[in-house]
mmCIF file of C-alpha atoms and ligand atoms in Angstrom:
data_model
loop_
_atom_site.group_PDB
_atom_site.id
_atom_site.type_symbol
_atom_site.label_atom_id
_atom_site.label_comp_id
_atom_site.label_asym_id
_atom_site.label_seq_id
_atom_site.Cartn_x
_atom_site.Cartn_y
_atom_site.Cartn_z
ATOM 1 C CA MET H 1 -18.022 -55.270 5.885
ATOM 2 C CA SER H 2 -18.673 -56.991 2.168
ATOM 3 C CA VAL H 3 -21.841 -57.854 0.522
ATOM 4 C CA ALA H 4 -20.754 -61.324 1.041
ATOM 5 C CA THR H 5 -20.267 -60.954 4.910
ATOM 6 C CA GLY H 6 -23.465 -59.030 5.129
ATOM 7 C CA PHE H 7 -24.827 -62.092 3.794
ATOM 8 C CA GLU H 8 -23.586 -64.179 6.065
ATOM 9 C CA ALA H 9 -24.413 -61.879 8.666
ATOM 10 C CA LEU H 10 -28.285 -62.017 8.045
ATOM 11 C CA TYR H 11 -29.201 -65.747 6.892
ATOM 12 C CA GLY H 12 -26.482 -67.582 8.383
ATOM 13 C CA ALA H 13 -24.628 -68.952 5.975
ATOM 14 C CA ALA H 14 -22.387 -68.191 3.058
ATOM 15 C CA PRO H 15 -23.998 -66.699 -0.149
ATOM 16 C CA ASP H 16 -24.093 -69.407 -3.465
ATOM 17 C CA GLY H 17 -22.948 -66.564 -5.855
ATOM 18 C CA VAL H 18 -21.800 -62.745 -5.588
ATOM 19 C CA TRP H 19 -23.197 -60.645 -8.841
ATOM 20 C CA ALA H 20 -22.425 -56.855 -9.440
ATOM 21 C CA ALA H 21 -24.138 -55.027 -12.100
ATOM 22 C CA PRO H 22 -23.572 -51.048 -12.785
ATOM 23 C CA GLY H 23 -25.078 -47.709 -12.847
ATOM 24 C CA ARG H 24 -25.107 -45.699 -16.177
ATOM 25 C CA VAL H 25 -24.702 -42.552 -17.706
ATOM 26 C CA ASN H 26 -26.596 -41.508 -21.677
ATOM 27 C CA LEU H 27 -23.592 -40.134 -23.341
ATOM 28 C CA ILE H 28 -26.474 -39.078 -26.293
ATOM 29 C CA GLY H 29 -29.145 -39.891 -27.582
ATOM 30 C CA GLU H 30 -32.416 -38.712 -24.736
ATOM 31 C CA TYR H 31 -35.528 -40.347 -25.359
ATOM 32 C CA THR H 32 -34.660 -41.808 -27.997
ATOM 33 C CA ASP H 33 -35.198 -45.546 -26.863
ATOM 34 C CA PHE H 34 -39.072 -46.047 -26.632
ATOM 35 C CA ASN H 35 -38.455 -45.001 -30.582
ATOM 36 C CA ASP H 36 -36.926 -47.872 -31.460
ATOM 37 C CA GLY H 37 -33.634 -45.086 -31.981
ATOM 38 C CA PHE H 38 -29.818 -45.151 -30.827
ATOM 39 C CA VAL H 39 -28.545 -44.689 -27.359
ATOM 40 C CA LEU H 40 -24.921 -44.634 -26.681
ATOM 41 C CA PRO H 41 -24.393 -45.000 -22.857
ATOM 42 C CA LEU H 42 -21.295 -45.950 -20.352
ATOM 43 C CA ALA H 43 -21.515 -47.692 -17.593
ATOM 44 C CA LEU H 44 -20.353 -46.622 -14.247
ATOM 45 C CA PRO H 45 -17.874 -47.926 -11.529
ATOM 46 C CA HIS H 46 -20.154 -47.959 -9.846
ATOM 47 C CA THR H 47 -22.744 -51.152 -8.928
ATOM 48 C CA THR H 48 -25.368 -52.585 -7.391
ATOM 49 C CA VAL H 49 -23.588 -55.747 -5.382
ATOM 50 C CA ALA H 50 -26.220 -58.928 -4.215
ATOM 51 C CA ALA H 51 -24.891 -61.720 -2.466
ATOM 52 C CA VAL H 52 -27.704 -64.391 -3.361
ATOM 53 C CA SER H 53 -28.366 -68.259 -2.552
ATOM 54 C CA ARG H 54 -30.815 -70.306 -4.174
ATOM 55 C CA ARG H 55 -33.873 -71.956 -2.286
ATOM 56 C CA ALA H 56 -35.898 -74.587 -3.301
ATOM 57 C CA ASP H 57 -39.242 -73.670 -1.582
ATOM 58 C CA GLY H 58 -40.361 -70.904 -3.888
ATOM 59 C CA VAL H 59 -39.444 -68.521 -0.947
ATOM 60 C CA LEU H 60 -37.955 -64.637 -2.070
ATOM 61 C CA ARG H 61 -35.922 -63.058 1.065
ATOM 62 C CA LEU H 62 -35.124 -59.687 -0.608
ATOM 63 C CA HIS H 63 -32.641 -57.150 1.755
ATOM 64 C CA SER H 64 -30.647 -54.047 1.196
ATOM 65 C CA ALA H 65 -28.376 -52.527 3.386
ATOM 66 C CA ASP H 66 -29.723 -49.013 1.519
ATOM 67 C CA ALA H 67 -32.926 -49.454 3.135
ATOM 68 C CA ASP H 68 -34.807 -49.729 6.410
ATOM 69 C CA GLY H 69 -37.440 -52.326 6.871
ATOM 70 C CA GLY H 70 -35.441 -55.195 7.303
ATOM 71 C CA VAL H 71 -36.184 -58.489 5.302
ATOM 72 C CA VAL H 72 -38.679 -58.604 3.046
ATOM 73 C CA GLN H 73 -40.187 -62.053 2.635
ATOM 74 C CA LEU H 74 -42.183 -63.372 -0.307
ATOM 75 C CA ALA H 75 -43.516 -66.624 -1.647
ATOM 76 C CA LEU H 76 -43.254 -66.732 -5.527
ATOM 77 C CA ASP H 77 -46.677 -68.089 -6.447
ATOM 78 C CA ALA H 78 -48.355 -64.618 -4.638
ATOM 79 C CA LEU H 79 -46.351 -62.078 -6.607
ATOM 80 C CA GLU H 80 -48.461 -59.455 -7.625
ATOM 81 C CA PRO H 81 -47.683 -56.425 -9.854
ATOM 82 C CA LEU H 82 -47.285 -52.528 -8.614
ATOM 83 C CA SER H 83 -47.066 -53.899 -4.672
ATOM 84 C CA GLY H 84 -44.794 -50.707 -3.834
ATOM 85 C CA GLY H 85 -41.559 -50.256 -2.174
ATOM 86 C CA TRP H 86 -37.621 -50.578 -3.210
ATOM 87 C CA ALA H 87 -38.601 -54.876 -2.935
ATOM 88 C CA ALA H 88 -40.808 -54.431 -5.626
ATOM 89 C CA TYR H 89 -37.404 -54.522 -8.367
ATOM 90 C CA PRO H 90 -35.998 -57.423 -7.420
ATOM 91 C CA ALA H 91 -39.676 -59.536 -6.877
ATOM 92 C CA GLY H 92 -40.266 -57.648 -10.507
ATOM 93 C CA VAL H 93 -37.257 -59.627 -11.743
ATOM 94 C CA ALA H 94 -38.510 -62.617 -10.356
ATOM 95 C CA TRP H 95 -42.128 -62.501 -11.553
ATOM 96 C CA ALA H 96 -41.252 -61.596 -15.439
ATOM 97 C CA LEU H 97 -38.515 -64.727 -15.678
ATOM 98 C CA ARG H 98 -41.816 -66.839 -14.029
ATOM 99 C CA GLU H 99 -43.904 -65.452 -16.568
ATOM 100 C CA ALA H 100 -41.926 -66.174 -19.708
ATOM 101 C CA GLY H 101 -41.488 -69.753 -18.665
ATOM 102 C CA HIS H 102 -38.497 -70.079 -16.566
ATOM 103 C CA ALA H 103 -38.890 -72.465 -13.505
ATOM 104 C CA ILE H 104 -36.620 -70.558 -10.539
ATOM 105 C CA GLY H 105 -37.044 -72.180 -7.339
ATOM 106 C CA GLY H 106 -36.615 -68.855 -4.575
ATOM 107 C CA ALA H 107 -33.485 -66.917 -3.906
ATOM 108 C CA ASP H 108 -32.143 -65.658 -0.599
ATOM 109 C CA VAL H 109 -30.715 -61.823 -1.307
ATOM 110 C CA HIS H 110 -28.673 -59.500 -0.103
ATOM 111 C CA LEU H 111 -27.619 -57.003 -1.444
ATOM 112 C CA ALA H 112 -25.975 -52.740 -1.115
ATOM 113 C CA SER H 113 -25.017 -50.039 -4.105
ATOM 114 C CA THR H 114 -23.015 -47.396 -4.405
ATOM 115 C CA VAL H 115 -24.946 -46.151 -7.619
ATOM 116 C CA PRO H 116 -26.724 -42.993 -6.548
ATOM 117 C CA THR H 117 -30.504 -43.902 -6.309
ATOM 118 C CA GLY H 118 -32.611 -40.901 -7.480
ATOM 119 C CA ALA H 119 -30.052 -39.506 -10.071
ATOM 120 C CA GLY H 120 -30.911 -40.467 -12.626
ATOM 121 C CA LEU H 121 -27.945 -42.881 -13.040
ATOM 122 C CA SER H 122 -30.561 -45.828 -13.324
ATOM 123 C CA SER H 123 -29.870 -47.739 -9.361
ATOM 124 C CA SER H 124 -33.169 -49.316 -10.242
ATOM 125 C CA ALA H 125 -31.830 -51.163 -13.507
ATOM 126 C CA ALA H 126 -28.727 -52.021 -11.318
ATOM 127 C CA LEU H 127 -30.872 -53.252 -8.959
ATOM 128 C CA GLU H 128 -32.797 -55.348 -11.557
ATOM 129 C CA VAL H 129 -30.116 -56.335 -13.610
ATOM 130 C CA VAL H 130 -28.111 -58.263 -11.071
ATOM 131 C CA THR H 131 -31.129 -60.167 -9.582
ATOM 132 C CA ALA H 132 -31.737 -61.179 -13.105
ATOM 133 C CA LEU H 133 -27.958 -62.209 -13.771
ATOM 134 C CA ALA H 134 -27.740 -63.842 -10.405
ATOM 135 C CA LEU H 135 -31.039 -66.617 -10.998
ATOM 136 C CA ASN H 136 -30.340 -66.744 -14.259
ATOM 137 C CA ASP H 137 -26.570 -68.760 -13.046
ATOM 138 C CA LEU H 138 -28.259 -69.793 -10.018
ATOM 139 C CA PHE H 139 -30.819 -71.644 -12.090
ATOM 140 C CA GLY H 140 -28.878 -72.530 -15.201
ATOM 141 C CA LEU H 141 -31.415 -70.491 -17.751
ATOM 142 C CA GLY H 142 -28.758 -69.634 -19.771
ATOM 143 C CA LEU H 143 -30.157 -66.570 -20.492
ATOM 144 C CA THR H 144 -28.396 -64.228 -23.164
ATOM 145 C CA ARG H 145 -28.081 -60.313 -21.889
ATOM 146 C CA PRO H 146 -30.356 -58.898 -24.097
ATOM 147 C CA GLU H 147 -33.079 -61.479 -23.212
ATOM 148 C CA LEU H 148 -31.770 -60.636 -19.081
ATOM 149 C CA ALA H 149 -32.742 -56.764 -20.305
ATOM 150 C CA ARG H 150 -35.682 -57.421 -21.175
ATOM 151 C CA ILE H 151 -36.691 -59.370 -18.487
ATOM 152 C CA ALA H 152 -35.707 -56.315 -16.612
ATOM 153 C CA GLN H 153 -37.269 -53.486 -18.679
ATOM 154 C CA ARG H 154 -40.647 -56.338 -17.774
ATOM 155 C CA ALA H 155 -39.928 -55.832 -14.685
ATOM 156 C CA GLU H 156 -40.041 -52.761 -14.330
ATOM 157 C CA ASN H 157 -42.472 -51.826 -16.832
ATOM 158 C CA ALA H 158 -45.064 -54.317 -15.778
ATOM 159 C CA PHE H 159 -44.021 -54.859 -12.289
ATOM 160 C CA VAL H 160 -42.999 -51.870 -10.643
ATOM 161 C CA GLY H 161 -45.262 -49.641 -12.717
ATOM 162 C CA VAL H 162 -42.561 -47.264 -14.867
ATOM 163 C CA PRO H 163 -42.967 -47.009 -18.663
ATOM 164 C CA CYS H 164 -38.363 -46.923 -18.728
ATOM 165 C CA GLY H 165 -37.476 -47.581 -22.262
ATOM 166 C CA ILE H 166 -34.663 -50.447 -22.511
ATOM 167 C CA MET H 167 -31.468 -48.259 -22.407
ATOM 168 C CA ASP H 168 -30.672 -48.489 -18.485
ATOM 169 C CA GLN H 169 -30.463 -52.497 -18.465
ATOM 170 C CA MET H 170 -29.188 -53.193 -21.716
ATOM 171 C CA ALA H 171 -26.160 -50.795 -20.309
ATOM 172 C CA SER H 172 -25.949 -52.243 -16.905
ATOM 173 C CA ALA H 173 -25.903 -55.699 -18.603
ATOM 174 C CA CYS H 174 -24.205 -55.528 -21.996
ATOM 175 C CA ALA H 175 -21.310 -52.581 -21.328
ATOM 176 C CA GLN H 176 -17.954 -53.043 -21.721
ATOM 177 C CA GLU H 177 -14.372 -51.248 -19.806
ATOM 178 C CA GLY H 178 -13.258 -48.699 -21.947
ATOM 179 C CA HIS H 179 -16.415 -48.289 -24.270
ATOM 180 C CA ALA H 180 -19.699 -46.728 -24.963
ATOM 181 C CA LEU H 181 -22.481 -48.923 -26.196
ATOM 182 C CA HIS H 182 -23.933 -48.050 -29.483
ATOM 183 C CA LEU H 183 -27.236 -49.368 -28.901
ATOM 184 C CA ASP H 184 -30.095 -50.072 -31.514
ATOM 185 C CA THR H 185 -33.806 -50.313 -29.273
ATOM 186 C CA ARG H 186 -35.324 -51.807 -32.348
ATOM 187 C CA ASP H 187 -33.832 -54.960 -32.656
ATOM 188 C CA LEU H 188 -31.672 -54.452 -29.115
ATOM 189 C CA SER H 189 -28.471 -54.830 -31.649
ATOM 190 C CA HIS H 190 -25.528 -53.241 -30.136
ATOM 191 C CA ARG H 191 -21.752 -52.919 -30.726
ATOM 192 C CA GLN H 192 -19.165 -51.591 -28.428
ATOM 193 C CA VAL H 193 -18.119 -48.253 -29.048
ATOM 194 C CA PRO H 194 -14.282 -47.162 -28.235
ATOM 195 C CA PHE H 195 -14.856 -44.531 -25.982
ATOM 196 C CA GLN H 196 -10.724 -43.889 -24.531
ATOM 197 C CA LEU H 197 -10.451 -40.515 -21.944
ATOM 198 C CA ALA H 198 -8.421 -40.451 -20.200
ATOM 199 C CA ALA H 199 -6.153 -41.814 -23.174
ATOM 200 C CA GLU H 200 -7.383 -38.243 -24.464
ATOM 201 C CA GLY H 201 -6.763 -36.191 -21.892
ATOM 202 C CA LEU H 202 -10.212 -35.322 -21.620
ATOM 203 C CA GLU H 203 -12.905 -36.358 -18.661
ATOM 204 C CA LEU H 204 -16.416 -36.935 -18.895
ATOM 205 C CA LEU H 205 -17.911 -35.483 -15.411
ATOM 206 C CA VAL H 206 -21.173 -36.396 -13.891
ATOM 207 C CA VAL H 207 -22.918 -33.631 -12.062
ATOM 208 C CA ASP H 208 -25.853 -34.803 -9.788
ATOM 209 C CA THR H 209 -27.974 -31.646 -9.039
ATOM 210 C CA ARG H 210 -29.049 -33.250 -6.121
ATOM 211 C CA VAL H 211 -32.601 -32.266 -7.852
ATOM 212 C CA LYS H 212 -34.480 -35.985 -7.648
ATOM 213 C CA HIS H 213 -36.346 -37.036 -11.059
ATOM 214 C CA ALA H 214 -40.118 -38.366 -10.467
ATOM 215 C CA LEU H 215 -40.302 -40.356 -13.854
ATOM 216 C CA GLY H 216 -43.678 -42.328 -12.207
ATOM 217 C CA ASP H 217 -44.983 -38.654 -12.798
ATOM 218 C CA GLY H 218 -47.085 -37.876 -15.857
ATOM 219 C CA ALA H 219 -44.645 -36.249 -17.785
ATOM 220 C CA TYR H 220 -42.671 -39.076 -19.178
ATOM 221 C CA ALA H 221 -45.985 -40.517 -20.423
ATOM 222 C CA GLU H 222 -46.922 -37.427 -21.739
ATOM 223 C CA ARG H 223 -43.602 -37.639 -23.869
ATOM 224 C CA ARG H 224 -44.271 -40.549 -24.721
ATOM 225 C CA ALA H 225 -47.559 -40.487 -26.062
ATOM 226 C CA GLY H 226 -46.823 -37.835 -28.007
ATOM 227 C CA CYS H 227 -44.010 -39.673 -29.775
ATOM 228 C CA GLU H 228 -46.313 -42.403 -30.637
ATOM 229 C CA ALA H 229 -48.485 -39.647 -31.988
ATOM 230 C CA GLY H 230 -45.971 -37.652 -33.863
ATOM 231 C CA ALA H 231 -45.407 -41.808 -35.918
ATOM 232 C CA ARG H 232 -49.206 -42.358 -36.133
ATOM 233 C CA ALA H 233 -49.539 -39.151 -37.477
ATOM 234 C CA LEU H 234 -46.688 -39.301 -39.876
ATOM 235 C CA GLY H 235 -47.315 -42.627 -40.630
ATOM 236 C CA VAL H 236 -43.871 -44.740 -39.560
ATOM 237 C CA ARG H 237 -44.442 -47.619 -37.582
ATOM 238 C CA ALA H 238 -41.757 -45.337 -34.829
ATOM 239 C CA LEU H 239 -39.525 -41.641 -34.957
ATOM 240 C CA ARG H 240 -36.399 -43.701 -35.565
ATOM 241 C CA ASP H 241 -37.887 -44.040 -39.345
ATOM 242 C CA VAL H 242 -38.173 -40.731 -40.096
ATOM 243 C CA ASP H 243 -34.755 -39.223 -41.038
ATOM 244 C CA LEU H 244 -33.368 -35.639 -41.005
ATOM 245 C CA ALA H 245 -33.305 -35.611 -44.740
ATOM 246 C CA HIS H 246 -37.221 -35.792 -44.471
ATOM 247 C CA LEU H 247 -37.269 -33.950 -40.969
ATOM 248 C CA PRO H 248 -38.322 -30.335 -42.327
ATOM 249 C CA ALA H 249 -41.345 -31.708 -44.775
ATOM 250 C CA ALA H 250 -42.337 -34.005 -41.460
ATOM 251 C CA LEU H 251 -42.346 -31.348 -39.463
ATOM 252 C CA GLY H 252 -44.545 -29.079 -42.254
ATOM 253 C CA ARG H 253 -47.249 -31.544 -41.247
ATOM 254 C CA LEU H 254 -47.372 -31.227 -37.313
ATOM 255 C CA ASP H 255 -47.849 -28.313 -35.175
ATOM 256 C CA GLY H 256 -47.313 -27.332 -31.457
ATOM 257 C CA THR H 257 -46.231 -30.325 -29.104
ATOM 258 C CA THR H 258 -45.470 -33.079 -31.572
ATOM 259 C CA LEU H 259 -44.056 -30.824 -34.087
ATOM 260 C CA ARG H 260 -41.181 -30.303 -30.825
ATOM 261 C CA TYR H 261 -41.113 -33.714 -29.989
ATOM 262 C CA VAL H 262 -40.573 -34.609 -33.050
ATOM 263 C CA ARG H 263 -37.860 -32.302 -33.779
ATOM 264 C CA HIS H 264 -35.746 -33.609 -30.591
ATOM 265 C CA VAL H 265 -36.230 -36.931 -31.170
ATOM 266 C CA VAL H 266 -34.865 -36.642 -34.847
ATOM 267 C CA SER H 267 -32.625 -34.648 -34.219
ATOM 268 C CA ASP H 268 -31.205 -36.122 -31.394
ATOM 269 C CA ASN H 269 -31.123 -39.733 -33.266
ATOM 270 C CA ASP H 270 -28.619 -37.900 -35.538
ATOM 271 C CA ARG H 271 -26.474 -36.572 -32.974
ATOM 272 C CA VAL H 272 -25.993 -40.076 -31.766
ATOM 273 C CA VAL H 273 -24.716 -41.257 -34.915
ATOM 274 C CA ARG H 274 -22.536 -38.271 -35.594
ATOM 275 C CA THR H 275 -21.084 -38.882 -32.516
ATOM 276 C CA ILE H 276 -20.547 -42.451 -32.772
ATOM 277 C CA ALA H 277 -18.898 -41.288 -36.012
ATOM 278 C CA LEU H 278 -16.330 -38.834 -34.526
ATOM 279 C CA LEU H 279 -15.648 -41.262 -31.988
ATOM 280 C CA ASP H 280 -14.619 -44.378 -34.270
ATOM 281 C CA ALA H 281 -12.016 -41.161 -35.712
ATOM 282 C CA GLY H 282 -10.470 -40.628 -32.537
ATOM 283 C CA ALA H 283 -12.366 -37.415 -32.483
ATOM 284 C CA THR H 284 -13.713 -37.321 -28.566
ATOM 285 C CA ARG H 285 -13.485 -33.775 -28.401
ATOM 286 C CA GLU H 286 -15.185 -32.751 -31.165
ATOM 287 C CA ILE H 287 -18.051 -34.366 -29.896
ATOM 288 C CA GLY H 288 -18.941 -31.484 -27.360
ATOM 289 C CA PRO H 289 -21.005 -29.220 -29.702
ATOM 290 C CA LEU H 290 -23.668 -32.219 -29.897
ATOM 291 C CA LEU H 291 -23.941 -32.638 -26.514
ATOM 292 C CA THR H 292 -24.829 -28.803 -25.850
ATOM 293 C CA GLU H 293 -26.597 -28.891 -29.245
ATOM 294 C CA GLY H 294 -28.325 -32.242 -27.880
ATOM 295 C CA HIS H 295 -29.038 -30.391 -24.425
ATOM 296 C CA ALA H 296 -30.354 -27.358 -26.046
ATOM 297 C CA SER H 297 -32.886 -30.046 -27.692
ATOM 298 C CA LEU H 298 -34.576 -31.596 -24.673
ATOM 299 C CA ARG H 299 -34.717 -27.905 -22.463
ATOM 300 C CA ASP H 300 -36.450 -26.080 -25.735
ATOM 301 C CA ASP H 301 -38.527 -29.282 -27.993
ATOM 302 C CA LEU H 302 -38.815 -31.791 -25.399
ATOM 303 C CA ARG H 303 -39.058 -29.677 -22.279
ATOM 304 C CA VAL H 304 -37.512 -31.990 -19.427
ATOM 305 C CA SER H 305 -34.627 -29.685 -18.324
ATOM 306 C CA CYS H 306 -34.641 -27.985 -14.972
ATOM 307 C CA PRO H 307 -33.231 -24.988 -13.430
ATOM 308 C CA GLU H 308 -30.670 -27.070 -12.017
ATOM 309 C CA LEU H 309 -29.907 -28.957 -15.359
ATOM 310 C CA ASP H 310 -28.883 -25.589 -17.050
ATOM 311 C CA LEU H 311 -27.226 -23.770 -14.933
ATOM 312 C CA VAL H 312 -24.659 -26.541 -14.675
ATOM 313 C CA VAL H 313 -25.163 -26.813 -18.961
ATOM 314 C CA GLU H 314 -24.419 -22.898 -18.501
ATOM 315 C CA THR H 315 -21.450 -22.811 -15.992
ATOM 316 C CA ALA H 316 -19.508 -25.648 -17.431
ATOM 317 C CA ASN H 317 -19.335 -24.338 -21.234
ATOM 318 C CA ALA H 318 -18.498 -20.824 -19.506
ATOM 319 C CA ALA H 319 -15.803 -22.036 -17.552
ATOM 320 C CA GLY H 320 -14.111 -23.883 -20.151
ATOM 321 C CA ALA H 321 -15.839 -27.543 -20.836
ATOM 322 C CA LEU H 322 -16.062 -28.556 -24.241
ATOM 323 C CA GLY H 323 -20.099 -29.654 -24.098
ATOM 324 C CA ALA H 324 -22.579 -30.575 -21.910
ATOM 325 C CA ARG H 325 -25.651 -31.959 -21.760
ATOM 326 C CA MET H 326 -28.621 -33.610 -19.091
ATOM 327 C CA THR H 327 -28.872 -37.179 -19.167
ATOM 328 C CA GLY H 328 -31.543 -39.950 -18.549
ATOM 329 C CA GLY H 329 -35.435 -38.394 -17.924
ATOM 330 C CA GLY H 330 -34.613 -34.915 -16.274
ATOM 331 C CA PHE H 331 -36.380 -32.927 -14.163
ATOM 332 C CA GLY H 332 -33.687 -33.086 -12.292
ATOM 333 C CA GLY H 333 -31.296 -35.626 -11.672
ATOM 334 C CA SER H 334 -27.308 -35.305 -13.858
ATOM 335 C CA ALA H 335 -25.816 -33.731 -16.213
ATOM 336 C CA VAL H 336 -22.420 -35.132 -17.717
ATOM 337 C CA VAL H 337 -19.575 -32.705 -19.191
ATOM 338 C CA LEU H 338 -16.632 -33.076 -21.496
ATOM 339 C CA VAL H 339 -13.940 -31.394 -19.907
ATOM 340 C CA ASP H 340 -9.785 -31.697 -21.049
ATOM 341 C CA ALA H 341 -8.712 -33.032 -17.697
ATOM 342 C CA ASP H 342 -6.543 -30.391 -16.662
ATOM 343 C CA ARG H 343 -9.601 -27.793 -16.401
ATOM 344 C CA ALA H 344 -11.875 -30.379 -14.612
ATOM 345 C CA ALA H 345 -11.428 -29.057 -11.261
ATOM 346 C CA GLY H 346 -11.617 -25.254 -12.643
ATOM 347 C CA VAL H 347 -15.313 -26.335 -13.991
ATOM 348 C CA ALA H 348 -16.209 -28.376 -10.921
ATOM 349 C CA ALA H 349 -15.560 -25.360 -8.789
ATOM 350 C CA ALA H 350 -17.071 -22.699 -11.347
ATOM 351 C CA VAL H 351 -20.430 -25.149 -11.185
ATOM 352 C CA ARG H 352 -20.535 -25.818 -7.252
ATOM 353 C CA SER H 353 -19.638 -22.011 -6.696
ATOM 354 C CA ALA H 354 -23.292 -21.365 -9.646
ATOM 355 C CA PHE H 355 -24.926 -23.479 -7.373
ATOM 356 C CA ALA H 356 -24.005 -21.676 -4.204
ATOM 357 C CA ASP H 357 -25.441 -18.648 -5.890
ATOM 358 C CA ALA H 358 -28.048 -19.532 -6.712
ATOM 359 C CA GLY H 359 -28.952 -20.763 -3.289
ATOM 360 C CA TYR H 360 -28.973 -24.517 -4.753
ATOM 361 C CA ALA H 361 -28.058 -27.740 -2.517
ATOM 362 C CA GLU H 362 -24.370 -28.634 -3.458
ATOM 363 C CA PRO H 363 -24.169 -30.764 -6.191
ATOM 364 C CA GLY H 364 -22.246 -34.376 -6.600
ATOM 365 C CA VAL H 365 -19.511 -34.104 -9.372
ATOM 366 C CA PHE H 366 -17.433 -37.278 -10.387
ATOM 367 C CA PRO H 367 -15.501 -38.483 -13.538
ATOM 368 C CA ALA H 368 -17.368 -40.731 -15.254
ATOM 369 C CA VAL H 369 -14.792 -43.811 -16.193
ATOM 370 C CA PRO H 370 -16.246 -45.815 -18.454
ATOM 371 C CA SER H 371 -16.564 -49.656 -17.233
ATOM 372 C CA ALA H 372 -17.323 -52.735 -17.048
ATOM 373 C CA GLY H 373 -21.197 -54.152 -16.963
ATOM 374 C CA ALA H 374 -22.640 -56.747 -15.213
ATOM 375 C CA ARG H 375 -20.673 -59.682 -14.231
ATOM 376 C CA ARG H 376 -20.148 -62.534 -11.714
ATOM 377 C CA LEU H 377 -17.444 -61.132 -8.634
HETATM 378 P P1 ADP F 1 -33.053 -44.135 -11.027
HETATM 379 O O1 ADP F 1 -32.806 -45.182 -10.984
HETATM 380 O O2 ADP F 1 -32.457 -43.408 -11.521
HETATM 381 O O3 ADP F 1 -31.667 -44.375 -9.556
HETATM 382 P P2 ADP F 1 -35.413 -44.762 -10.214
HETATM 383 O O4 ADP F 1 -36.401 -43.489 -9.430
HETATM 384 O O5 ADP F 1 -35.301 -45.353 -10.999
HETATM 385 O O6 ADP F 1 -34.103 -43.820 -10.036
HETATM 386 O O7 ADP F 1 -34.889 -45.649 -8.885
HETATM 387 C C1 ADP F 1 -34.491 -45.452 -7.399
HETATM 388 C C2 ADP F 1 -35.507 -46.214 -6.919
HETATM 389 O O8 ADP F 1 -34.608 -48.496 -6.973
HETATM 390 C C3 ADP F 1 -35.273 -46.418 -5.744
HETATM 391 O O9 ADP F 1 -36.076 -45.311 -4.742
HETATM 392 C C4 ADP F 1 -35.514 -47.690 -4.432
HETATM 393 O O10 ADP F 1 -36.911 -48.145 -4.335
HETATM 394 C C5 ADP F 1 -34.786 -48.047 -5.899
HETATM 395 N N1 ADP F 1 -33.335 -48.957 -5.339
HETATM 396 C C6 ADP F 1 -32.622 -48.677 -6.382
HETATM 397 N N2 ADP F 1 -31.117 -49.370 -5.739
HETATM 398 C C7 ADP F 1 -31.638 -49.633 -4.236
HETATM 399 C C8 ADP F 1 -30.947 -50.746 -3.728
HETATM 400 N N3 ADP F 1 -29.648 -50.779 -3.469
HETATM 401 N N4 ADP F 1 -31.563 -50.676 -2.267
HETATM 402 C C9 ADP F 1 -32.908 -50.621 -2.424
HETATM 403 N N5 ADP F 1 -33.599 -49.621 -3.184
HETATM 404 C C10 ADP F 1 -33.551 -49.334 -4.255
HETATM 405 MG MG1 MG F 2 -34.333 -45.976 -13.399
#
């Protein structure tokens, strides 16, 4: 059943429109987005699709084909942050729009998604961005894509209660087919970087370890606080203001956890810059070593990897991949593997068999085709 048909079965009339927003994988630049740094995500072909009609009575009715519990009905005037449940994501978007002074009258929403949830592929941002774009269009708000991404981030930070950066929402809102998005998280300036895998005989595999990350737990907030402490100790506004040339001197003024966190953020920010230079030069296969270096930094300095992610990277590289790294918040979730297309099946098989040998659940493996950002269908 299409999402529009599902909407009609549920609410008794055709929707005013249907919108889609994708999940994403980040090619490189991890834990840089709350340090005003650079990231390089791409949108996946997997999307969250929402059929939506406007209402004029201040009522929000929310339904997901992927969640139990039927229709959630809320009054816009009574929305309370941190109310819990999946509906907090779309309700949080409505709340954040109103907080920012935008008049919306209510809506009926039915959605369904092909983005795996809790896999580090940003099903949460897809859900927020599709809601924000639909409400923007239906109520003629005229917000830009970066403005919608900010609204979506505010919904997740303040309403759902997850202290995420801006990367996921910007990727879902602004990505273009065949490109990765070079995003400067300080001012949200961004550029589409050509990322043509097929033309160069390459594939970027996503390996979902099936280990559920829980960004809500303390580890993410602890890394974030540690990075802020590092910036304060170095007297900079954010770690993005420490360039690689000055890193050795900066590290001499730090110790312990803070030193490791700063070393990761500053070096990964630089890896984004070097990756983009290679992509602009048409040298896509040469980014492989940067991916693997980035993984080592996340594993050893930031310490946000886990045995399953490390096994993907080690096994893929040993089986002939060009490079690999965990992607997203870590502690589970997914890894990306850059590989020659003719070796992709062999690398995927090697990872599956290493997981079986280790007694881990079978991982999900699929190619990341750089796809379009949010749109009205
Ligand atoms: P990720 O963004 O990596 O997938 P998160 O924990 O940030 O993981 O977000 C996952 C949560 O988002 C789910 O637990 C659910 O509450 C909500 N969510 C995402 N997609 C859907 C959907 N299609 N239907 C209902 N809830 C969803
Ligand atoms: Mg998320």
